[in-house]
mmCIF file of C-alpha atoms in Angstrom:
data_model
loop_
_atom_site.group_PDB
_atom_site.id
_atom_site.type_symbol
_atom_site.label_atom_id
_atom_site.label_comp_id
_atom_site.label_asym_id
_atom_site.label_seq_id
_atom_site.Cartn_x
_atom_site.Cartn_y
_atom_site.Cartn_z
ATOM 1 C CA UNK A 1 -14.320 16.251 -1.099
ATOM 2 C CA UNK A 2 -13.128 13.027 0.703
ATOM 3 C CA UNK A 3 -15.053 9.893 -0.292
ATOM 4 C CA UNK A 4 -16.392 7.870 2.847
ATOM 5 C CA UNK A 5 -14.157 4.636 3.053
ATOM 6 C CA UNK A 6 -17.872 2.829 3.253
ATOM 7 C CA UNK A 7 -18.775 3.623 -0.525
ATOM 8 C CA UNK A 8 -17.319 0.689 -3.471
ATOM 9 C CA UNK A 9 -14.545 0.926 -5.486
ATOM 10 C CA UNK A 10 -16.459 2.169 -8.784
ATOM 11 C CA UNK A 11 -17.955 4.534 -7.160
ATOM 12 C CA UNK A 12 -15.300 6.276 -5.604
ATOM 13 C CA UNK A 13 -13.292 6.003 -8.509
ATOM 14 C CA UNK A 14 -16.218 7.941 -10.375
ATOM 15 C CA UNK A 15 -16.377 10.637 -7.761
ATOM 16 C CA UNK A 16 -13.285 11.089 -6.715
ATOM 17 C CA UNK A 17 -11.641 14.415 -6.819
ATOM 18 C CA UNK A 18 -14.366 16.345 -7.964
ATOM 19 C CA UNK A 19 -15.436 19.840 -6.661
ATOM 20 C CA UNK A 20 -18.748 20.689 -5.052
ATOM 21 C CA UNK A 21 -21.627 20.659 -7.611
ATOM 22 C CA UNK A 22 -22.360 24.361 -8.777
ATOM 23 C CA UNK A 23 -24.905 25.519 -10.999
ATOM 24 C CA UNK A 24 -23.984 25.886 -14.358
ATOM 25 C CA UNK A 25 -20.474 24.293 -13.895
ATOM 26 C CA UNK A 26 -19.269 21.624 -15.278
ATOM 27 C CA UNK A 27 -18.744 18.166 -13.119
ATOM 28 C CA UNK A 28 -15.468 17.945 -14.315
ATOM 29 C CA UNK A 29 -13.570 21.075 -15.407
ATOM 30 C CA UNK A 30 -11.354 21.315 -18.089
ATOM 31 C CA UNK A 31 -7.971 21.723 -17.622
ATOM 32 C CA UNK A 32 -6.785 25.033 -16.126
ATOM 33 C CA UNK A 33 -3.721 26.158 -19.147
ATOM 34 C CA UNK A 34 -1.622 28.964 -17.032
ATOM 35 C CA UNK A 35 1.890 30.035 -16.370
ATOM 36 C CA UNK A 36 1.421 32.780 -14.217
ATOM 37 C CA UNK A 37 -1.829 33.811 -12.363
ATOM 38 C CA UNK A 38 -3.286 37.163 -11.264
ATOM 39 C CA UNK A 39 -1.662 38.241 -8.309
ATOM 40 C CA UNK A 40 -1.851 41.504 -6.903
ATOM 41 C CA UNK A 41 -0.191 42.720 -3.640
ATOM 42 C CA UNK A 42 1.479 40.140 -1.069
ATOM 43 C CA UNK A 43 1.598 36.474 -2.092
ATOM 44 C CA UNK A 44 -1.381 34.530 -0.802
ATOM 45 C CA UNK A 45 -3.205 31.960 -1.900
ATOM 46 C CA UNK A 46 -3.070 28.344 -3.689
ATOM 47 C CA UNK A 47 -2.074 29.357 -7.433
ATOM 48 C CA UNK A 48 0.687 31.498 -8.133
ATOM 49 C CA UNK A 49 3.165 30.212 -10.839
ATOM 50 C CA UNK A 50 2.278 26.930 -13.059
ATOM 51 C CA UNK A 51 5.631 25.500 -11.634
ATOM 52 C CA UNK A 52 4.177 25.388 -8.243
ATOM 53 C CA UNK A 53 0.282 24.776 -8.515
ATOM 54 C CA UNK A 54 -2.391 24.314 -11.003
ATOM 55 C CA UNK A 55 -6.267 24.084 -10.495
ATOM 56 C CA UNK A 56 -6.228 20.567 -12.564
ATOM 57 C CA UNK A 57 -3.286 19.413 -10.774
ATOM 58 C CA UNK A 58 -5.770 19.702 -7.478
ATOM 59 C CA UNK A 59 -8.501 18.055 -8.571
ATOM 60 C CA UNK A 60 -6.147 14.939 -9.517
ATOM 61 C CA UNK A 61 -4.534 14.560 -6.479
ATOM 62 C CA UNK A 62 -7.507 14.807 -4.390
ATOM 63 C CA UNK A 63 -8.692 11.793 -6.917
ATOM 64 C CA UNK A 64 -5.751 9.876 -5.818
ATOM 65 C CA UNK A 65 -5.773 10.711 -2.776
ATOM 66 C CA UNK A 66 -9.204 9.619 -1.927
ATOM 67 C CA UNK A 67 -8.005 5.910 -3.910
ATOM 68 C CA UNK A 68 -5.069 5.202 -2.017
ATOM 69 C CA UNK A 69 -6.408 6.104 1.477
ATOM 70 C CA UNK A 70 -10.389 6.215 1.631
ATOM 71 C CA UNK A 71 -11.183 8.671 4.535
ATOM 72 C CA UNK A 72 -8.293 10.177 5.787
ATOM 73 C CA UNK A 73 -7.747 13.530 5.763
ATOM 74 C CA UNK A 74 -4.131 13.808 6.610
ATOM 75 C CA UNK A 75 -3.083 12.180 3.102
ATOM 76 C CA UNK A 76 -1.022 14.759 0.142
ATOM 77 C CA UNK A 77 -0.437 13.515 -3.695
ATOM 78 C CA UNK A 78 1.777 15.024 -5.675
ATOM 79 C CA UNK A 79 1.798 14.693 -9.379
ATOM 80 C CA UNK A 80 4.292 14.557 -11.521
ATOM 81 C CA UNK A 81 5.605 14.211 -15.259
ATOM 82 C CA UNK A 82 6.315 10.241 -15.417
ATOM 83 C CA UNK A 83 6.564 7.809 -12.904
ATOM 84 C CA UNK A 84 10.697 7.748 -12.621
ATOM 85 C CA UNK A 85 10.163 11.857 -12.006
ATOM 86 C CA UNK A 86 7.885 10.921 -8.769
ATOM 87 C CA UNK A 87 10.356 7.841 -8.115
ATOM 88 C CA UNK A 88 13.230 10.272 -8.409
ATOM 89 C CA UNK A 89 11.520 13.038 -6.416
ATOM 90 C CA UNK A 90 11.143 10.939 -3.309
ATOM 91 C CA UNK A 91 14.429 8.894 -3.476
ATOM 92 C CA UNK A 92 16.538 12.494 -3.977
ATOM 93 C CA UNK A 93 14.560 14.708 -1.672
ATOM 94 C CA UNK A 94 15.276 11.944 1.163
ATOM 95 C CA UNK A 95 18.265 10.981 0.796
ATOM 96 C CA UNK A 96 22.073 12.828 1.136
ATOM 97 C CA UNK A 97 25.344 11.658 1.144
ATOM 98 C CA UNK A 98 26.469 9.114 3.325
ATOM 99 C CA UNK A 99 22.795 7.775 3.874
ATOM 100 C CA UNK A 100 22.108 4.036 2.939
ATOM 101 C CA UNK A 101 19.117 3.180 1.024
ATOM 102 C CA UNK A 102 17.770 -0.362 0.199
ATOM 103 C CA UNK A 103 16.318 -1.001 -3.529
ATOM 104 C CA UNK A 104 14.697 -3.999 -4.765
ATOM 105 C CA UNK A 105 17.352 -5.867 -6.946
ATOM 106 C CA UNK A 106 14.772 -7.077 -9.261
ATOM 107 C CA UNK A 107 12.571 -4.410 -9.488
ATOM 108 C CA UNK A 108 12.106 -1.562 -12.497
ATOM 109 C CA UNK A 109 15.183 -2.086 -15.329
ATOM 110 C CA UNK A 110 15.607 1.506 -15.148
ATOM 111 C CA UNK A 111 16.780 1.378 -11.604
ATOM 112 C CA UNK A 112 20.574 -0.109 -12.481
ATOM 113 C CA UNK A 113 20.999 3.753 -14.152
ATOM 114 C CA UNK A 114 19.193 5.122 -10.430
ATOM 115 C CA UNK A 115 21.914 3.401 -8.466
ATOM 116 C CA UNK A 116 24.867 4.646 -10.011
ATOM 117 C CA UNK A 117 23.049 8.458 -9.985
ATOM 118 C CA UNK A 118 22.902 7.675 -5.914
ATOM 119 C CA UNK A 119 26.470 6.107 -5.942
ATOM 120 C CA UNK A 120 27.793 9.265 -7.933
ATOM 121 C CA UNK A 121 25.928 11.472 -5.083
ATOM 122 C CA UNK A 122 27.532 9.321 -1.943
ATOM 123 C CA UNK A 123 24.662 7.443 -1.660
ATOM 124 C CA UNK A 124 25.547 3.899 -0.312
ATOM 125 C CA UNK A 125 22.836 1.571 -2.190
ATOM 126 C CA UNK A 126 22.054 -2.007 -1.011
ATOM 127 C CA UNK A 127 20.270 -4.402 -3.220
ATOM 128 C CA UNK A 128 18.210 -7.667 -1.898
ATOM 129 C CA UNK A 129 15.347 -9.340 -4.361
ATOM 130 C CA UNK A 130 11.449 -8.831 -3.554
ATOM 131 C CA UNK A 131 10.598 -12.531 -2.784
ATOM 132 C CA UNK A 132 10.973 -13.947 0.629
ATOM 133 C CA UNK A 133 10.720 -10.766 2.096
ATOM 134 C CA UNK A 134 15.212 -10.568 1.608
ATOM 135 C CA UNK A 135 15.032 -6.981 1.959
ATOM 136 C CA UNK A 136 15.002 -7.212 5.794
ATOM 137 C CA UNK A 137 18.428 -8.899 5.609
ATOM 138 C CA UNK A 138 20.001 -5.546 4.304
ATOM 139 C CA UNK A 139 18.004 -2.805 6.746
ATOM 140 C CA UNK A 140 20.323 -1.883 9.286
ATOM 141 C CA UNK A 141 21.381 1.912 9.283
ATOM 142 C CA UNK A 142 19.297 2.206 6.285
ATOM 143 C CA UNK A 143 17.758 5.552 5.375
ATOM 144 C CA UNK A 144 15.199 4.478 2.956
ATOM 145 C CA UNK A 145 13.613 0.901 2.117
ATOM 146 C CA UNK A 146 12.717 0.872 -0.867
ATOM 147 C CA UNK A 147 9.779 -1.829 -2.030
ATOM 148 C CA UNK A 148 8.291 -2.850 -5.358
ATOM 149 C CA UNK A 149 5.881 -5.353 -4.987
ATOM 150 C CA UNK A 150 4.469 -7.238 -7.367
ATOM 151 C CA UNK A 151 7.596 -6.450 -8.489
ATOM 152 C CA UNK A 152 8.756 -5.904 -12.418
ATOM 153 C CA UNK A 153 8.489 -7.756 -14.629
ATOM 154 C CA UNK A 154 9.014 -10.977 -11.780
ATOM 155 C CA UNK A 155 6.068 -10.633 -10.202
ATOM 156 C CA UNK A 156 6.826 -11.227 -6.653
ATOM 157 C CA UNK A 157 5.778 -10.329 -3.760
ATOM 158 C CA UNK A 158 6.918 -9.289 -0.511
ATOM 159 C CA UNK A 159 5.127 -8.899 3.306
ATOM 160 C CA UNK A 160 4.700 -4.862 3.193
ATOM 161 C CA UNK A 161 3.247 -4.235 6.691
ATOM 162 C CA UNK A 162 6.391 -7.025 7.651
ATOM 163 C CA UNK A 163 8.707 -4.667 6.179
ATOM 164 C CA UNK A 164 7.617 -1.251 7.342
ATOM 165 C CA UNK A 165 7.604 -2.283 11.079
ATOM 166 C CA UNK A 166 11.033 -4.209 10.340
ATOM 167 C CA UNK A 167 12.456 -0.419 8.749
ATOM 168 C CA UNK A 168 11.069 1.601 10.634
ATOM 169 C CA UNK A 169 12.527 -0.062 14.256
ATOM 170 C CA UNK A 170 15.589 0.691 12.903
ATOM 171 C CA UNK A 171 14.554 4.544 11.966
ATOM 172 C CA UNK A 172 14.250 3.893 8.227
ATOM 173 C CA UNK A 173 11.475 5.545 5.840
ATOM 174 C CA UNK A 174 9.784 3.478 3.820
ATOM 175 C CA UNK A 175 8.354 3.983 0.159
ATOM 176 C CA UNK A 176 6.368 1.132 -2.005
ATOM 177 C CA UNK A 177 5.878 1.614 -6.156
ATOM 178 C CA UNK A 178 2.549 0.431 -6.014
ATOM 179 C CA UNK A 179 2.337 0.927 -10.044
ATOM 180 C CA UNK A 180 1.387 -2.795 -10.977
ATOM 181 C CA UNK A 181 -0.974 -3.039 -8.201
ATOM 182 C CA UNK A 182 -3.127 0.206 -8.429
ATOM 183 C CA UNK A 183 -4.501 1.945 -5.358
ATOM 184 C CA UNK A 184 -7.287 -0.478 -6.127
ATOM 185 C CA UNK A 185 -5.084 -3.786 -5.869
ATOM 186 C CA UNK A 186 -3.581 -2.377 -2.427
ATOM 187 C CA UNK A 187 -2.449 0.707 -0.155
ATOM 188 C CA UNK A 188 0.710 0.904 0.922
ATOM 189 C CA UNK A 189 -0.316 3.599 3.594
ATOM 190 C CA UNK A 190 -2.514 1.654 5.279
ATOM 191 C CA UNK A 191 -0.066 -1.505 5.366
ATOM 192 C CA UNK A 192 2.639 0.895 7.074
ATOM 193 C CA UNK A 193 4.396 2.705 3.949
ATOM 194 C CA UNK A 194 5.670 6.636 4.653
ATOM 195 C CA UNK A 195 5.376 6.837 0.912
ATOM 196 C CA UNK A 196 3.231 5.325 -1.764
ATOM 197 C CA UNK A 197 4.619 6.102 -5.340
ATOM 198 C CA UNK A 198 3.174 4.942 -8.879
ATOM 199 C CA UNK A 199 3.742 5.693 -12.409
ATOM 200 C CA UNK A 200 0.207 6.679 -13.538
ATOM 201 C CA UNK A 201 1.143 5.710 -16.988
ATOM 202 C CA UNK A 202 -0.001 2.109 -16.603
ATOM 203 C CA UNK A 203 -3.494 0.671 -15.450
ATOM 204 C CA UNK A 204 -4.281 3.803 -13.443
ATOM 205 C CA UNK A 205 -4.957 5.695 -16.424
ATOM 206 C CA UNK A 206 -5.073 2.449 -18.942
ATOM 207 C CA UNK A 207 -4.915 4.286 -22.371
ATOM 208 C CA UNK A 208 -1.604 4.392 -23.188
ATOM 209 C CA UNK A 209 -1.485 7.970 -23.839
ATOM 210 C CA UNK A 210 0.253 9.861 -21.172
ATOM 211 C CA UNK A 211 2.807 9.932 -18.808
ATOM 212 C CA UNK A 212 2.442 10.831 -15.404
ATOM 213 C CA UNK A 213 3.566 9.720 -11.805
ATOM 214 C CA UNK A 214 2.173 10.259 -7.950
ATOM 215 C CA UNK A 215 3.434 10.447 -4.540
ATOM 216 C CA UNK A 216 0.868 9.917 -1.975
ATOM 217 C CA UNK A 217 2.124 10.675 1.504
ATOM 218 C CA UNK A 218 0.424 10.896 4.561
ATOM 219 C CA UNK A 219 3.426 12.990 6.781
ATOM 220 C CA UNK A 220 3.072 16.955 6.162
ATOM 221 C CA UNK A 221 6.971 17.282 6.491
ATOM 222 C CA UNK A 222 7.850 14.100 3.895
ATOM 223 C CA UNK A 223 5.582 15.910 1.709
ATOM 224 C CA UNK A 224 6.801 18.931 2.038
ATOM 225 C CA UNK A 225 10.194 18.194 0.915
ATOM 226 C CA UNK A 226 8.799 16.069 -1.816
ATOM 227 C CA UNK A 227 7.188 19.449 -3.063
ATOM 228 C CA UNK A 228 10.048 21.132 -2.847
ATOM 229 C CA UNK A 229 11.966 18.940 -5.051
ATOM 230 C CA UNK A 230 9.279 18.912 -7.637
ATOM 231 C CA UNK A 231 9.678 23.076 -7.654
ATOM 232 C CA UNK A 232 13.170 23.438 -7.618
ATOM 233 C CA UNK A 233 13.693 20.372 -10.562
ATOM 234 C CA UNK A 234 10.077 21.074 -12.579
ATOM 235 C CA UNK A 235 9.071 17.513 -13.111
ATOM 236 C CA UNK A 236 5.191 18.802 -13.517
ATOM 237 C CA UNK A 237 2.621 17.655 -15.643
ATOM 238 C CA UNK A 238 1.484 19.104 -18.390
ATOM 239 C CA UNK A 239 -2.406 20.368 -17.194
ATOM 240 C CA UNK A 240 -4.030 18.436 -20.349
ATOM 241 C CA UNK A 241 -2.444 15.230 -18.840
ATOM 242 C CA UNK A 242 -3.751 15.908 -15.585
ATOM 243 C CA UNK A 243 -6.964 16.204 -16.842
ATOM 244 C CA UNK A 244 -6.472 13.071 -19.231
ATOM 245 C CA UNK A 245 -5.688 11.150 -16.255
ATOM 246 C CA UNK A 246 -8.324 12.664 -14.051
ATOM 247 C CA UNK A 247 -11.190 11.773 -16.590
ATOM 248 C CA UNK A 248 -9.697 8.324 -17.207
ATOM 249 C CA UNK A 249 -9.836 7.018 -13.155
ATOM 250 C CA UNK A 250 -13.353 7.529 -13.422
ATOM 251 C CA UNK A 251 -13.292 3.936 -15.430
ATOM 252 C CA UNK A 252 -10.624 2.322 -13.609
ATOM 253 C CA UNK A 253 -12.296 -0.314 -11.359
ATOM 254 C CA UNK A 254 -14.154 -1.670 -14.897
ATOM 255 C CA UNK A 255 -11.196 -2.006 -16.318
ATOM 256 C CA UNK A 256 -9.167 -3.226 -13.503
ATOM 257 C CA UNK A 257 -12.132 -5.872 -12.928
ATOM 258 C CA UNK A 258 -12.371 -7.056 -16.989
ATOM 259 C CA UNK A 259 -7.994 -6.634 -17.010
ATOM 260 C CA UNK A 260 -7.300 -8.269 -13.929
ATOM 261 C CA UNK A 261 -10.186 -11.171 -14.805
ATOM 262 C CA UNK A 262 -8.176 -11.709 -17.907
ATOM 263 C CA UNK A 263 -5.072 -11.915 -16.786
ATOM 264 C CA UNK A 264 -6.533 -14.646 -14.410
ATOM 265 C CA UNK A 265 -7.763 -16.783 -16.846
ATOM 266 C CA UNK A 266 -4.558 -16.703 -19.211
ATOM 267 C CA UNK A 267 -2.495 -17.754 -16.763
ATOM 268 C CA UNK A 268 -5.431 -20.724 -15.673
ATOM 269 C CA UNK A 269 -4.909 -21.179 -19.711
ATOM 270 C CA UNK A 270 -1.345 -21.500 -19.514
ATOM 271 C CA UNK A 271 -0.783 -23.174 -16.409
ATOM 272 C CA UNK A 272 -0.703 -27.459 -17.604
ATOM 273 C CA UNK A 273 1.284 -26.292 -21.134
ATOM 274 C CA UNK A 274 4.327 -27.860 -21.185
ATOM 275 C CA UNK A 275 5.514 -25.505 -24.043
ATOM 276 C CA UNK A 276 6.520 -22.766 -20.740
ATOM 277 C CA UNK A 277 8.145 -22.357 -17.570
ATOM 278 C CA UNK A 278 7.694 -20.069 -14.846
ATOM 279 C CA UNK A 279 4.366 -19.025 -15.320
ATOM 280 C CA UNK A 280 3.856 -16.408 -12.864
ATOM 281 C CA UNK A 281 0.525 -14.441 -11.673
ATOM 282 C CA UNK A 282 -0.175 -13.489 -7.950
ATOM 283 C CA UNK A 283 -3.651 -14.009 -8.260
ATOM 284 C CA UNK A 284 -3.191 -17.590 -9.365
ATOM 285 C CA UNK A 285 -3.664 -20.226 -6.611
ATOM 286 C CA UNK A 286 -0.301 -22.204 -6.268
ATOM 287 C CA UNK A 287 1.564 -19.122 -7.472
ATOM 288 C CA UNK A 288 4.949 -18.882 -5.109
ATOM 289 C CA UNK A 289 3.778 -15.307 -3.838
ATOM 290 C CA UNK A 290 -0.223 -15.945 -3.588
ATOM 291 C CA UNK A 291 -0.839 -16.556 0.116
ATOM 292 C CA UNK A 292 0.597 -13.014 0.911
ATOM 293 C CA UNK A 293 -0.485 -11.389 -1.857
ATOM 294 C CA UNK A 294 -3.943 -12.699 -0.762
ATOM 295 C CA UNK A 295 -3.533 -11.036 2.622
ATOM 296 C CA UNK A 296 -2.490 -7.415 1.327
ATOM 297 C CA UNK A 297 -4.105 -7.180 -1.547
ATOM 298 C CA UNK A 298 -7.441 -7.010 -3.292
ATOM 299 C CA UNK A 299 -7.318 -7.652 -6.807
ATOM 300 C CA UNK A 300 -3.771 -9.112 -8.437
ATOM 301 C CA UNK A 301 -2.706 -6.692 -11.348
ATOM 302 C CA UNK A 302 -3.160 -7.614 -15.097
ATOM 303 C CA UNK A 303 0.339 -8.820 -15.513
ATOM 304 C CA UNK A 304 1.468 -12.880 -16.154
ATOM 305 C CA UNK A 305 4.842 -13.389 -17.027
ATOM 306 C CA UNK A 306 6.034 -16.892 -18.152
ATOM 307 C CA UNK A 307 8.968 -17.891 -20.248
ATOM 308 C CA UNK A 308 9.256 -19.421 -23.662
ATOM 309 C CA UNK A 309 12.363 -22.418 -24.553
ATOM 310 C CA UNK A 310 14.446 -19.854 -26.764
ATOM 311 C CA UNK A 311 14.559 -16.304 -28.506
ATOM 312 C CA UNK A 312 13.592 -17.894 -31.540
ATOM 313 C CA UNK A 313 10.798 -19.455 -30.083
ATOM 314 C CA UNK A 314 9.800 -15.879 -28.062
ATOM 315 C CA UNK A 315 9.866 -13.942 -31.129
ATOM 316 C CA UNK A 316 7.937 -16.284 -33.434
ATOM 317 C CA UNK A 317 4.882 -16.008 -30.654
ATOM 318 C CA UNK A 318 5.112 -12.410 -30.771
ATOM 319 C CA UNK A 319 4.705 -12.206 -34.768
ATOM 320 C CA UNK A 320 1.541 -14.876 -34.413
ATOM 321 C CA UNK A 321 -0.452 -12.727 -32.066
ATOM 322 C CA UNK A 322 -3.231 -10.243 -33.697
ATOM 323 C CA UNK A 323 -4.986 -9.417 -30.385
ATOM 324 C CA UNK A 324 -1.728 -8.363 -28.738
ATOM 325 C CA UNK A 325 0.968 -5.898 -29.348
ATOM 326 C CA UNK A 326 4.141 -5.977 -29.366
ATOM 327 C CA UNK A 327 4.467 -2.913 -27.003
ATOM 328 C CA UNK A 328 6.791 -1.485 -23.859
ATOM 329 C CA UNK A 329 4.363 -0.753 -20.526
ATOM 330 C CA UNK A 330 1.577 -2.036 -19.376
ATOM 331 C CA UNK A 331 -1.592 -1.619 -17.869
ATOM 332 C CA UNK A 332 -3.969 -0.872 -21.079
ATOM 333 C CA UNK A 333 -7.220 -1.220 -22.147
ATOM 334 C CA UNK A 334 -5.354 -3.152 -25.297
ATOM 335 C CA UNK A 335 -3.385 -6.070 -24.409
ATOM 336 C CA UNK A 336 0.427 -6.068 -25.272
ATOM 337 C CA UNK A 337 3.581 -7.940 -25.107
ATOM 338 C CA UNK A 338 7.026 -8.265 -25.349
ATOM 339 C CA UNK A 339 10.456 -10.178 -24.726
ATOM 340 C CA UNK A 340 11.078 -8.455 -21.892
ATOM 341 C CA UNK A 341 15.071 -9.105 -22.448
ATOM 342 C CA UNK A 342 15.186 -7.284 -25.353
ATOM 343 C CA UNK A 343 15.886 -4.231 -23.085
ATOM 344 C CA UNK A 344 19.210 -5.712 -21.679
ATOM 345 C CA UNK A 345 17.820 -4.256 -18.100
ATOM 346 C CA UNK A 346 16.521 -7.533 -16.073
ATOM 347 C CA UNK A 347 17.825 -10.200 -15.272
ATOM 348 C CA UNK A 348 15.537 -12.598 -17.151
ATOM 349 C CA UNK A 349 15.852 -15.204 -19.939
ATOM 350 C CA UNK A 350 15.992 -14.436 -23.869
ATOM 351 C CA UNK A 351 12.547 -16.240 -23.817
ATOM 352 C CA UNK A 352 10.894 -14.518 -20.911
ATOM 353 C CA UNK A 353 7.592 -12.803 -21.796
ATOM 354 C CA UNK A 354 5.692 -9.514 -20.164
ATOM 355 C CA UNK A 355 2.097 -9.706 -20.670
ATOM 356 C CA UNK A 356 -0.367 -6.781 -20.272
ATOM 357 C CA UNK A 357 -3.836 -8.456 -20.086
ATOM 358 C CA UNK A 358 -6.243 -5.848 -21.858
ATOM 359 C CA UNK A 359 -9.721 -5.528 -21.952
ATOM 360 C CA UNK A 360 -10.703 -7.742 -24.938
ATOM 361 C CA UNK A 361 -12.946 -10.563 -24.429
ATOM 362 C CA UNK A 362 -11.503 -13.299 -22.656
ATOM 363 C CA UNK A 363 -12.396 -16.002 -24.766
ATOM 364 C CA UNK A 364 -10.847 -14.246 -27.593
ATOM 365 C CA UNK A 365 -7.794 -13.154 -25.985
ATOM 366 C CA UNK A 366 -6.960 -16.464 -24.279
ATOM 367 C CA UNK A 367 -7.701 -18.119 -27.808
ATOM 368 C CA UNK A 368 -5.029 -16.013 -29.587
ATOM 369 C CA UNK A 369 -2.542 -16.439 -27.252
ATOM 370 C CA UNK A 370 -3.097 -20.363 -27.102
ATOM 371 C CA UNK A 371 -2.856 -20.272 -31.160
ATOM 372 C CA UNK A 372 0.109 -17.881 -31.115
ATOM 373 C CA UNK A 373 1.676 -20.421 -28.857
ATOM 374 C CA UNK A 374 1.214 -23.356 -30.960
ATOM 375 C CA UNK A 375 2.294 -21.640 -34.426
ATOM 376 C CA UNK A 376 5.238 -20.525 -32.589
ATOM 377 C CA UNK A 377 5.991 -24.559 -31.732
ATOM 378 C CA UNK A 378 6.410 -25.246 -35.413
#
């Protein structure tokens, strides 16, 4: 059942994706554990072989569906095991050798091992960073243009509907990761994306306990091919993380609203501290990307990045916090950390710090990061 575009966020995100009420039934089923179904006769209908289909896998991607474009009809998600398999699905299904395709140059640390995968394959790959919309300087003959925004772990952000019209005058598809957002924070579609792609790891599910990626689309033949790759590769999720997930968007828009509140007032917090530099959040008014992340989007993500003097100085706040851990990803109900260099993937400083702003309360959250911040001084 698709959700009306007039109902709010919470509610949606509580009904989404859920079959017609039947007597006896539960509102949610459990997750549907199958490898092969019965299937007498000719091939026909929607379940066949747990590579291609499962009854749990539907319900979720009506879900997401119904949060990334409210209403409309025409709109497939796919899901998949992790957010690089629906990354990979869309970038490999679309694109062949000799095709040009446009990737963020500060976006996702894993994507450095994605462009020499495309390279190997013939794949010409330009590169251009998310702020200032520099992607548009690299477009011509480009198959793909591909857009991360707020971009990882930098949090910029770029004009999407600005970008889609620019790509697709000159015949080029156009995917977003809308991961750090949520379908909450923005859609893609409906600011002019062919593609909108996500790791559901992060805030969308918000427990750190599974992984899992989308692909929303809203063209039948894009998806179609996008299927197809999922079948022929297997990047599926496991039916208990479908359901996981599925259970866990029901609470989304409270915890995006107590996450994304936090985040806020950290970064107020840390803004007049002399002790860091390049405090970064969207949502923050005099941030470098907040007058067009104010027109696309409507809520700014749980993520502030800023940057500490030193490594030293980095890794001594890390060992003072007790309300934060010291933990990869983002997006969960517990807030976490980390020297985001430690990785070697982005192109950041030894003292540049990823925070996840959890769910705690904010007066006790904000306090332990101001104290971690002066023990760490000493």
């Amino acid at each position: 059942m698709t959700q009306s575009t007039q109902i709010g966020d919470g509610t949606r995100a509580v009904r989404a994706g859920l079959p017609e009420a039947s007597k006896n039934d539960p509102t949610l089923p459990g997750p549907v554990f199958a490898a092969h179904f019965h299937l007498p006769g000719d091939v026909s209908g929607p379940y066949t072989y747990g590579r291609d289909d499962n009854p749990t896998w539907t319900h979720l991607e009506r879900a997401i569906g119904e949060l990334e474009a409210p209403g409309q009809e025409d709109v497939d998600t796919l899901v998949f095991a992790s957010g690089m398999a629906a990354i990979s699905a869309v970038l490999f299904s679309q694109l062949k050798a000799g095709d040009v395709v446009v990737l963020p140059s500060d976006g996702y640390q894993v994507f450095p091992l994605v462009r020499e995968q495309l390279t190997a394959f013939g794949i010409e790959v330009r590169t251009a960073p998310t702020g200032g919309d520099a992607q548009l300087d690299v477009l011509d003959g480009a198959k793909l243009l591909w857009i991360e925004t707020p971009s990882n772990p930098g949090l910029d952000v770029c004009d999407v509907r600005r970008l889609a019209e620019a790509a697709h005058a000159r015949g080029a598809l156009v995917a977003v990761d809308n991961t750090l957002a949520t379908p909450l924070g923005q859609r893609p579609l409906e600011l002019g994306a062919d593609f909108s792609v996500a790791s559901g790891t992060k805030q969308l599910t918000g427990h750190g306990d599974i992984l899992l990626g989308y692909v929303t689309c809203r063209d039948a033949e894009l998806t179609a091919s996008v299927r197809g790759w999922r079948k022929i590769v297997g990047a599926i999720p496991g039916p208990m993380e479908a359901w996981l997930a599925h259970r866990s968007l029901a609470t989304l828009q409270l915890r995006a609203e107590r996450q994304n509140a936090n985040a806020l007032a950290l970064a107020l917090a840390l803004r007049d501290r002399d002790d860091i530099e390049g405090l970064r959040y969207p949502g923050l008014p005099g941030d470098p990307s907040h007058k067009i992340a104010a027109q696309q989007m409507r809520r700014f993500g749980c993520v502030v990045s800023f940057t500490l003097p030193t490594r030293a100085r980095a890794e001594r706040f890390m060992e003072s916090l007790t309300l934060v851990d010291d933990a990869t990803s983002f997006g969960g109900v517990r807030s976490t950390a980390e020297r985001r260099r430690r990785w070697g993937g982005d192109d950041v400083p030894e003292g540049f710090i990823r925070f996840s702003a959890g769910a705690e309360d904010p007066d006790d959250l904000v306090a332990d990061v101001l104290r971690a911040l002066d023990e760490a001084a000493v």
